[in-house]
Coordinates of C-alpha atoms in Angstrom, one line a residue:
X10 CA 0.0 0.0 0.0
X11 CA 1.6 3.3 -1.1
X12 CA 0.2 6.5 0.2
X13 CA 1.0 9.2 -2.3
X14 CA 4.2 10.0 -4.3
X15 CA 6.4 12.8 -3.0
X16 CA 9.4 12.1 -5.2
X17 CA 8.1 13.1 -8.7
X18 CA 5.4 15.1 -10.3
X19 CA 4.0 12.0 -11.9
X20 CA 0.4 11.1 -10.8
X21 CA 0.6 9.3 -7.5
X22 CA 0.2 5.5 -7.5
X23 CA 0.1 2.9 -4.8
X24 CA -0.7 -0.8 -4.6
X25 CA -1.2 -3.9 -2.7
X26 CA -0.4 -7.6 -3.3
X27 CA -3.4 -9.9 -3.5
X28 CA -3.8 -13.6 -4.2
X29 CA -1.9 -14.4 -7.4
X30 CA -2.0 -10.7 -8.4
X31 CA -1.6 -7.0 -7.6
X32 CA -4.0 -4.1 -7.0
X33 CA -2.8 -0.7 -8.2
X34 CA -4.4 2.6 -7.3
X35 CA -4.0 5.8 -9.4
X36 CA -5.7 9.2 -8.7
X37 CA -8.8 8.3 -10.6
X38 CA -8.9 4.5 -10.9
X39 CA -8.2 1.2 -9.2
X40 CA -7.1 -1.8 -11.2
X41 CA -6.6 -5.4 -10.1
X42 CA -4.7 -7.9 -12.2
X43 CA -4.7 -11.6 -11.4
X44 CA -3.1 -14.7 -13.0
X45 CA -5.7 -17.4 -13.7
X46 CA -4.8 -21.1 -13.3
X47 CA -4.7 -21.5 -17.1
X48 CA -1.9 -18.8 -17.2
X49 CA -4.0 -15.9 -18.6
X50 CA -4.0 -12.6 -16.8
X51 CA -7.4 -11.1 -16.0
X52 CA -7.8 -7.5 -15.0
X53 CA -10.6 -5.3 -13.6
X54 CA -10.6 -1.5 -13.8
X55 CA -12.9 0.7 -11.8
X56 CA -13.1 4.5 -11.4
X57 CA -12.2 5.7 -7.9
X58 CA -11.3 9.1 -6.5
X59 CA -10.2 9.4 -2.9
X60 CA -12.3 11.4 -0.4
X61 CA -9.1 13.4 0.3
X62 CA -9.2 14.6 -3.3
X63 CA -12.9 15.4 -3.3
X64 CA -13.0 17.2 0.0
X65 CA -10.6 19.9 1.2
X66 CA -11.5 19.1 4.8
X67 CA -10.7 15.4 4.6
X68 CA -7.5 16.3 2.7
X69 CA -6.1 18.3 5.6
X70 CA -2.9 17.0 7.3
X71 CA -3.5 14.6 10.2
X72 CA -7.0 13.8 8.8
X73 CA -6.1 12.4 5.4
X74 CA -4.0 9.6 6.9
X75 CA -7.0 8.0 8.5
X76 CA -9.1 8.4 5.4
X77 CA -6.5 6.9 3.2
X78 CA -6.1 4.0 5.6
X79 CA -9.8 3.2 5.6
X80 CA -10.1 3.5 1.9
X81 CA -7.0 1.3 1.4
X82 CA -8.4 -1.4 3.7
X83 CA -11.8 -1.4 2.0
X84 CA -10.3 -1.5 -1.5
X85 CA -7.8 -4.1 -0.4
X86 CA -10.5 -6.4 1.0
X87 CA -12.6 -6.1 -2.2
X88 CA -9.5 -6.8 -4.3
X89 CA -8.6 -9.9 -2.2
X90 CA -12.1 -11.2 -2.7
X91 CA -11.9 -10.7 -6.5
X92 CA -8.4 -12.2 -6.7
X93 CA -9.3 -15.3 -4.8
X94 CA -12.2 -16.0 -7.2
X95 CA -10.0 -15.5 -10.3
X96 CA -7.1 -17.4 -8.9
X97 CA -9.3 -20.4 -8.2
X98 CA -10.8 -20.2 -11.7
X99 CA -14.2 -19.3 -10.5
X100 CA -14.5 -15.9 -12.2
X101 CA -16.1 -17.3 -15.3
X102 CA -19.1 -18.4 -13.2
X103 CA -20.0 -14.8 -12.3
X104 CA -22.8 -13.2 -14.3
X105 CA -21.1 -9.8 -14.3
X106 CA -18.5 -7.7 -12.5
X107 CA -21.0 -5.4 -10.9
X108 CA -21.1 -4.9 -7.1
X109 CA -24.3 -6.1 -5.5
X110 CA -25.6 -4.7 -2.2
X111 CA -24.8 -8.1 -0.6
X112 CA -21.2 -7.9 -1.8
X113 CA -20.8 -4.4 -0.5
X114 CA -22.3 -5.3 2.9
X115 CA -20.0 -8.3 3.1
X116 CA -17.0 -6.1 2.4
X117 CA -18.0 -3.7 5.1
X118 CA -18.7 -6.6 7.6
X119 CA -15.3 -8.2 6.8
X120 CA -13.7 -4.8 7.4
X121 CA -15.4 -4.3 10.8
X122 CA -14.4 -7.8 11.9
X123 CA -10.8 -7.3 10.7
X124 CA -10.5 -4.0 12.5
X125 CA -11.9 -5.6 15.7
X126 CA -9.4 -8.4 15.6
X127 CA -6.6 -6.0 14.8
X128 CA -7.5 -3.7 17.7
X129 CA -7.8 -6.6 20.1
X130 CA -4.4 -8.1 19.1
X131 CA -2.3 -5.0 18.7
X132 CA -4.1 -2.5 21.0
X133 CA -5.8 -4.3 23.9
X134 CA -3.5 -7.3 24.3
X135 CA -0.4 -5.1 24.9
X136 CA -2.3 -3.2 27.5
X137 CA -3.3 -6.4 29.2
X138 CA 0.2 -7.7 29.3
X139 CA 1.5 -4.4 30.7
X140 CA -1.1 -4.7 33.5
X141 CA -0.1 -8.3 34.3
X142 CA 3.4 -7.1 35.0
X143 CA 2.1 -5.1 38.0
X144 CA 4.2 -2.1 37.1
X145 CA 3.0 1.1 38.8
X146 CA 5.1 3.7 37.0
X147 CA 3.1 5.3 34.2
X148 CA 6.3 5.8 32.1
X149 CA 7.4 2.2 32.5
X150 CA 3.9 0.9 32.0
X151 CA 3.6 2.7 28.7
X152 CA 7.0 1.6 27.5
X153 CA 6.2 -2.0 28.2
X154 CA 2.9 -1.6 26.3
X155 CA 4.8 -0.1 23.3
X156 CA 7.5 -2.8 23.3
X157 CA 4.9 -5.6 23.4
X158 CA 3.0 -4.0 20.5
X159 CA 6.2 -3.8 18.4
X160 CA 7.0 -7.3 19.3
X161 CA 3.6 -8.6 18.3
X162 CA 3.8 -6.8 15.0
X163 CA 7.2 -8.3 14.2
X164 CA 6.3 -11.7 15.5
X165 CA 3.1 -11.7 13.5
X166 CA 4.9 -10.9 10.3
X167 CA 7.5 -13.6 11.0
X168 CA 4.9 -16.2 11.7
X169 CA 2.8 -15.6 8.5
X170 CA 5.9 -15.4 6.4
X171 CA 6.4 -19.1 7.0
X172 CA 3.2 -20.0 5.1
X173 CA 3.9 -21.1 1.5
X174 CA 0.7 -19.2 0.3
X175 CA 1.7 -16.0 2.1
X176 CA 5.3 -16.2 0.7
X177 CA 3.7 -16.3 -2.7
X178 CA 1.7 -13.1 -1.9
X179 CA 5.0 -11.5 -0.6
X180 CA 6.5 -12.2 -4.0
X181 CA 3.7 -10.2 -5.7
X182 CA 4.3 -7.6 -3.0
X183 CA 7.9 -7.3 -4.3
X184 CA 6.6 -7.1 -7.9
X185 CA 4.3 -4.3 -6.9
X186 CA 7.2 -2.3 -5.4
X187 CA 9.5 -2.9 -8.3
X188 CA 6.9 -1.8 -10.8
X189 CA 6.2 1.4 -8.9
X190 CA 9.9 2.1 -8.7
X191 CA 10.2 1.8 -12.5
X192 CA 7.3 4.2 -12.9
X193 CA 8.5 6.8 -10.4
X194 CA 12.0 6.8 -11.9
X195 CA 10.5 7.5 -15.3
X196 CA 11.6 4.2 -16.8
X197 CA 9.9 2.0 -19.3
X198 CA 7.1 -0.1 -17.8
X199 CA 8.6 -3.4 -18.8
X200 CA 9.7 -6.5 -17.0
X201 CA 13.3 -5.8 -17.8
X202 CA 13.2 -2.3 -16.4
X203 CA 11.2 -3.3 -13.3
X204 CA 13.6 -6.1 -12.5
X205 CA 16.4 -3.6 -12.0
X206 CA 14.8 -2.2 -8.9
X207 CA 14.6 -3.3 -5.3
X208 CA 11.7 -4.9 -3.5
X209 CA 11.5 -2.3 -0.7
X210 CA 9.7 1.0 -0.9
X211 CA 9.7 4.0 1.5
X212 CA 5.9 4.4 1.4
X213 CA 5.0 0.7 1.9
X214 CA 2.1 -0.2 4.2
X215 CA 4.5 -2.4 6.2
X216 CA 6.5 0.7 7.0
X217 CA 3.3 2.5 7.9
X218 CA 2.4 -0.2 10.5
X219 CA 5.8 0.1 12.0
X220 CA 5.6 3.9 12.2
X221 CA 2.1 3.6 13.8
X222 CA 3.5 1.3 16.5
X223 CA 6.4 3.6 17.2
X224 CA 4.3 6.8 17.2
X225 CA 1.8 5.1 19.6
X226 CA 4.7 4.6 22.1
X227 CA 5.5 8.4 22.0
X228 CA 1.8 9.4 22.3
X229 CA 0.7 6.9 25.0
X230 CA 3.8 7.6 27.1
X231 CA 2.4 11.0 27.8
X232 CA -0.8 9.5 29.2
X233 CA -1.5 8.3 32.8
X234 CA -1.4 4.6 33.5
X235 CA -4.8 3.0 33.3
X236 CA -5.9 1.6 36.6
X237 CA -7.4 -1.5 35.0
X238 CA -8.0 -3.0 31.5
X239 CA -11.5 -1.5 31.8
X240 CA -10.4 2.0 32.9
X241 CA -12.0 4.9 30.8
X242 CA -8.5 5.9 29.9
X243 CA -8.4 2.9 27.7
X244 CA -11.2 4.5 25.6
X245 CA -9.1 7.7 25.5
X246 CA -6.3 5.7 24.0
X247 CA -8.6 4.1 21.5
X248 CA -9.9 7.5 20.4
X249 CA -6.3 8.6 19.8
X250 CA -5.7 5.8 17.3
X251 CA -6.9 8.0 14.3
X252 CA -4.6 10.8 15.5
X253 CA -1.7 8.4 15.7
X254 CA -2.6 7.1 12.2
X255 CA -2.6 10.7 10.9
X256 CA 0.7 11.5 12.5
X257 CA 2.2 8.3 11.1
X258 CA 1.0 9.1 7.6
X259 CA 2.6 12.5 7.6
X260 CA 5.9 11.1 8.9
X261 CA 5.8 8.5 6.2
X262 CA 5.3 11.1 3.5
X263 CA 8.1 13.2 4.9
X264 CA 10.4 10.2 5.0
X265 CA 9.7 9.4 1.4
X266 CA 10.3 13.0 0.4
X267 CA 13.5 13.5 2.3
X268 CA 14.9 10.0 2.9
X269 CA 18.4 11.4 3.6
X270 CA 17.2 13.8 6.4
X271 CA 19.1 12.8 9.5
X272 CA 16.0 13.0 11.6
X273 CA 13.9 10.8 9.3
X274 CA 16.6 8.5 8.0
X275 CA 16.3 6.0 11.0
X276 CA 12.6 5.8 10.6
X277 CA 12.9 5.1 6.8
X278 CA 15.7 2.5 7.5
X279 CA 13.8 0.6 10.0
X280 CA 10.7 0.5 7.8
X281 CA 12.7 -0.7 4.8
X282 CA 14.3 -3.4 7.1
X283 CA 10.9 -4.6 8.2
X284 CA 9.8 -5.0 4.5
X285 CA 12.4 -7.8 4.3
X286 CA 9.8 -9.9 6.0
X287 CA 6.9 -8.9 3.7
X288 CA 8.6 -8.8 0.3
X289 CA 10.3 -11.5 -1.8
X290 CA 12.0 -11.5 -5.2
X291 CA 9.3 -12.1 -7.8
X292 CA 9.6 -14.0 -11.1
X293 CA 9.0 -12.5 -14.5
X294 CA 5.4 -13.7 -14.6
X295 CA 4.6 -11.9 -11.3
X296 CA 6.2 -8.7 -12.6
X297 CA 4.0 -9.0 -15.8
X298 CA 0.9 -9.1 -13.6
X299 CA 2.0 -6.1 -11.5
X300 CA 2.7 -4.1 -14.7
X301 CA -0.7 -4.9 -16.2
X302 CA -2.4 -3.6 -13.0
X303 CA -0.2 -0.5 -13.0
X304 CA -0.7 0.3 -16.7
X305 CA -4.4 -0.3 -16.5
X306 CA -4.7 2.0 -13.5
X307 CA -2.8 4.7 -15.4
X308 CA -5.2 4.4 -18.3
X309 CA -3.0 2.5 -20.7
X310 CA -4.4 -0.1 -23.1
X311 CA -3.5 -3.6 -21.8
X312 CA -5.8 -5.6 -24.0
X313 CA -2.9 -7.2 -25.7
X314 CA -1.5 -8.4 -22.4
X315 CA -4.6 -9.4 -20.4
X316 CA -8.3 -10.1 -20.6
X317 CA -10.8 -7.6 -19.1
X318 CA -13.2 -8.7 -16.5
X319 CA -16.0 -9.7 -16.8
X320 CA -15.0 -11.8 -19.9
X321 CA -17.1 -10.7 -22.8
X322 CA -19.5 -8.7 -20.6
X323 CA -20.9 -5.3 -21.3
X324 CA -21.7 -4.3 -17.7
X325 CA -20.1 -0.9 -17.0
X326 CA -17.7 -0.8 -14.1
X327 CA -18.7 1.0 -11.0
X328 CA -16.8 2.6 -8.1
X329 CA -15.7 0.3 -5.3
X330 CA -18.0 2.1 -2.9

C-alpha cells in the first residue's frame, strides 16, 4: 500500500499484493490484475477518487492519513475477494462484474471484523500484558505496552511469512514495489526495467504499520497509567488511534520525500528493514501481472496483455464504494 508519491510530479500511484495478483491505485482509478490457473491474466478496472481529493476538509494534514487507511483497507478487501475468485478459476461463473448490495455489505462486515481483531491483538493485548506485570510507574507501563506492541507486529509478520501461500503473496508484493519504482523513476514499464529495482519502498504499508507502532509509544507515554484494563483511559487511547494514524501518515510522507534527512533516515531505514519480512524477489510472470495492473490504473491499453473482467460482458464498471 503506497500513500502518495512525494518524489516526482507524476500522478501518485500505490498498490497492494493480492492472491496471485496485484492491485494498483491511481488518482482516478483502481485496477486489479490476477493470474488465472490457465496462465491468462485477468484485470478489472474501476473508477475511484479518494475522499481526500474530493474534500478539502478530509484532505487536511492529520485527517487524510485515517481516510487513506480506511479507503485502502476497503479497496484491499474487495481486491482480495476478487483475486481469490479469479485465482481459483471461479471468475467465469460470475454473471457480471457489478457490485451487488450483498457484496458491499460483506466487504464492510469483513472490514469491521478485521478492525476488531486488529485492535484486540495490537491495541488491547499489549495493555493487558502491561497490567499483568504489575508495574506502577506510568512511564514504564507505557514503555512495556509499546514494546509488546512492536514485538507482536514483528512476531506476526515472522509467523505468517512461514506459510507457503503467504510467501507467494509476498513475491507479488515485491513485484508491486519494483513496478512502482520503475514508474517513479520514469523508466519503461517493462519486466526488464522493473527487475532492475529493489523490493522495498519507502511508502509501503508495512513501514506505515511500524511507524504507527512507534508513534503510539510516543503518544501513549504522555498519558497516565490505566488503573485496570476497563479503565475509561483505555477508551481515550482508542480515540487517539486516528490521531496516531494521521501523524504516522505525515511522517511516512516526509520520510519518502526526504529519505536522507538525519531525523527521518532512521525511521525510513527501520521500515525498509521490516519490509524484508513482507517482500520476496518475484519471477517474470509476477512482474507481468503487476505491470498490467499499473498500466491499467494509469489508463494505458493492456488488452494485448490481459483479458478484461467480466469476460465478454458489457456491464459498466462502478466505483468500489
